[in-house]
Amino acid sequence: MQNLVDGILTGSYISLAAIGLTLVMHILRFANFSHAELLSVGAYAALVFDKAFAAVFPIAATKLAPLSLTLALLAAIVVSMAFTGATAILIDRLVFRRVRDKGNELSMVFASFGMALVMRNLIALGFGLHSQLYSRDIAFAVILSRDPLILVKPDQVFVLGAALVLMAALHLVLTRTTFGFALRAVAENPALAQVNGVDLGRMIAATWVIAGMLAAAAGVFYGLSYQLIPIMGRDLVLPVFAATIVGGIGSVYGAVLGGFIVGIASNLALLVLPSGYSPAVPFLLILAVLILRPNGLFGEARA
Amino acid sequence: MPVTTKTRAGLTLGLALGLGALAPAAVAQDCTTKIGAVLPTSVDWGRPIAEVAQFAVDQVNEAGGAAGCKIEMVLRDTQVDPKVGVDAAKALVDLEGVKLLLGAVSSGVSMPILTSVTVPAGVPQFSCCSSSTAFTKLAEEGKTNGLWFRTFATTAVQSAVAAKVARDKGYKTVAVLYKNDDWGQDMARLIAADFAAVGVEVVANVAINDAQPSYRAEVTEALAAQPEALYLALYPVEGTSAVREWISLGGTQNMIVANSLKSDEFRDNVGLQYLGNTLGTDTASPRSDSADAFRTRYVERFGSEPNGPGLANSYDATMIALLAMEAAGPDASGADIAAAVPRVTDPAGTRVSADAAGFAAAKEVLAGGGTVMYDGGTGNVRFDANGDVSAPAVVWSFAEGGIDEVEYLSLDDVNGFIASLR
């Protein structure tokens, strides 16, 4: 039971990151290996803004019990989402757009590998290789039930709630607004969408903003639960890709489900596998899904 | 005119050098025995290890050489690469015909040299710094032919001290979190045996992999066993993450940690308030006169404190190797030299110091058929049947300003305790 609950809680930030990745992969048509680095950017940006806000408004630095979260950090999350969205556009303008104009899909993949290394090392240069925390205090877990024993950290419940709110908001945007229709049209068929008056450049930028914002939130949520290290992107890239592939590339709902599946599977795996083998679980999931449903659970074959 | 001056200066220098080399040689015999050294001289911490070995050779030559001849140490670089190390060792053994081999530093380099060069050639190998227990296993299987010696304590010392801490604290059940690499697996295996020997039950043994986004599941698994204490063989990055998770889930704050977590980063990020019941283990340099004497001589020779890793160990490895060569006598085979090691590290023998005077004294005792106890930079070195040595240890705790020493265990304490475990 505990492993199941843990899996759902872990799944929430993987889902958020996977949504962004699946959108980028679908609309821009390339596997972006630097996506997980946006999580690092968001997490570290929030760390900086959190410190800044707490310094300017000391009152905001008090904890919102029982969470280890402060008002300053909440505000920092919002600013960091905007910052990371902007960073994503900037990277696209500086690197990906140029490669897109000249190279093919494979060049884009290689470019994204390079970007991932550059971003990771820039963060390491700026913040050092050691781990950092939003709050040094340890937030103690609350006992939900004694038999079976289920422990939950208040922060993680907040993370799950916030992730669900963000997903719901995205769902509304995609299904209820003209912008959402336009975005989905571009994803379906860019040429046809342009014929119908959709501005492709704006849609690409919008995709990056959404991906960056969700990645920032996921990064902060991850940092809140664990710790910030410059190589967190490297550690997260595999679970996020697994979630995207399991869910089916291009499917937002698939990505959400995929995130939770990956989270739950890697937590439950320990019940049957020795812990030394747990890093293999995302790979096994990808393999299983690719063999059974080559386009992912929700994915559709695309010409 | 300047050219002539230079030539004359060069001539004078050459003459002086020639005379300098000749003078002591005339006192001793007029021959040279080559010994080999394969050390990572191309890395910054490897060069001092080689220099201190040469320093030991110089001391021996000052005392007239070993086994009737001057000693020449032929040094080759390993580049911390097993392939390069094996090639270098092969060249030394086959082409230079060395009688014994010093090195290497890394276990991963020493091992292939031992199995593919020194053991087949019957040349004894003395390593200053390899700590893997794989050598112990190899020796137990009888595959080293008694040719392997090292002056660096294995991880077994730390594991035994951790068992002592658990016993002294009265813990009955312990969960172990270990790093899933060679070192961590080694520690986990040793610690399980040592805990069992002192009557502490290991209720969970969980591997922690590098670079995982979360250790929640691993920690939950260890927690489910409800141990009284936690043993950690982890590095700071994953250690911080795992321990914070452990404490937040209400796990016990009774912890025993390996020396890898002796870090400010770990202390600060977990929080000193949660580390009050944490004790760490580490090996220590001996607090003996001979260790101080080595320190003084090192400072005299090199002008700095011997703070790098493996310096006293390298010096002692070289000294013991040459003492054994002396004890084995002229024209001894490699096996003879290896067999003579107990004669120079005999706890009942005459104590000799680790310098030229000590070597000269040892020569006399050995010539008279006696045995000596070498007392060097790492104390009075004593090899067990597998060529392993033990080391003094410390138990430490985290404190405001850094690390506090809780208990110092002398070499005898450690040896006594390890013996009581078997």
XYZ file of C-alpha atoms in Angstrom, chain A residues 17 20-21 24 32-45 80-81 83-92 96 115-116 119-120 123 207-220 232-234 236:
54
model
C 7.327 17.015 -16.975
C 5.654 19.331 -21.682
C 7.870 16.784 -23.385
C 7.225 19.448 -27.799
C 14.090 16.749 -26.890
C 16.697 15.278 -24.576
C 17.282 18.655 -22.963
C 13.720 18.778 -21.645
C 14.662 17.470 -18.207
C 17.197 20.320 -17.914
C 14.266 22.742 -17.949
C 13.280 21.138 -14.657
C 16.683 22.056 -13.255
C 16.377 25.591 -14.617
C 12.973 25.969 -12.989
C 14.077 24.472 -9.698
C 17.194 26.634 -9.423
C 15.347 29.750 -10.596
C 10.124 30.673 -11.957
C 7.480 29.181 -14.265
C 11.234 32.558 -16.242
C 11.606 28.977 -17.424
C 8.991 29.478 -20.146
C 11.030 32.451 -21.361
C 14.241 30.406 -21.157
C 12.659 27.692 -23.287
C 11.758 30.247 -25.991
C 15.221 31.759 -25.796
C 16.866 28.364 -26.294
C 14.564 27.684 -29.222
C 16.659 24.821 -32.078
C 21.896 21.725 -25.077
C 21.332 19.358 -22.146
C 22.548 23.767 -19.466
C 23.587 21.187 -16.873
C 23.966 25.373 -13.602
C 4.411 25.186 -26.950
C 7.766 26.072 -25.470
C 6.173 28.347 -22.882
C 3.751 25.650 -21.760
C 6.497 23.018 -21.698
C 8.836 25.341 -19.790
C 6.209 26.343 -17.235
C 5.166 22.785 -16.491
C 8.799 21.698 -16.337
C 9.563 24.481 -13.859
C 6.687 23.399 -11.641
C 7.819 19.777 -11.858
C 11.390 20.790 -11.029
C 10.367 22.760 -7.959
C 18.969 16.271 -11.464
C 18.040 16.631 -15.138
C 20.160 13.632 -16.000
C 15.027 12.566 -14.359
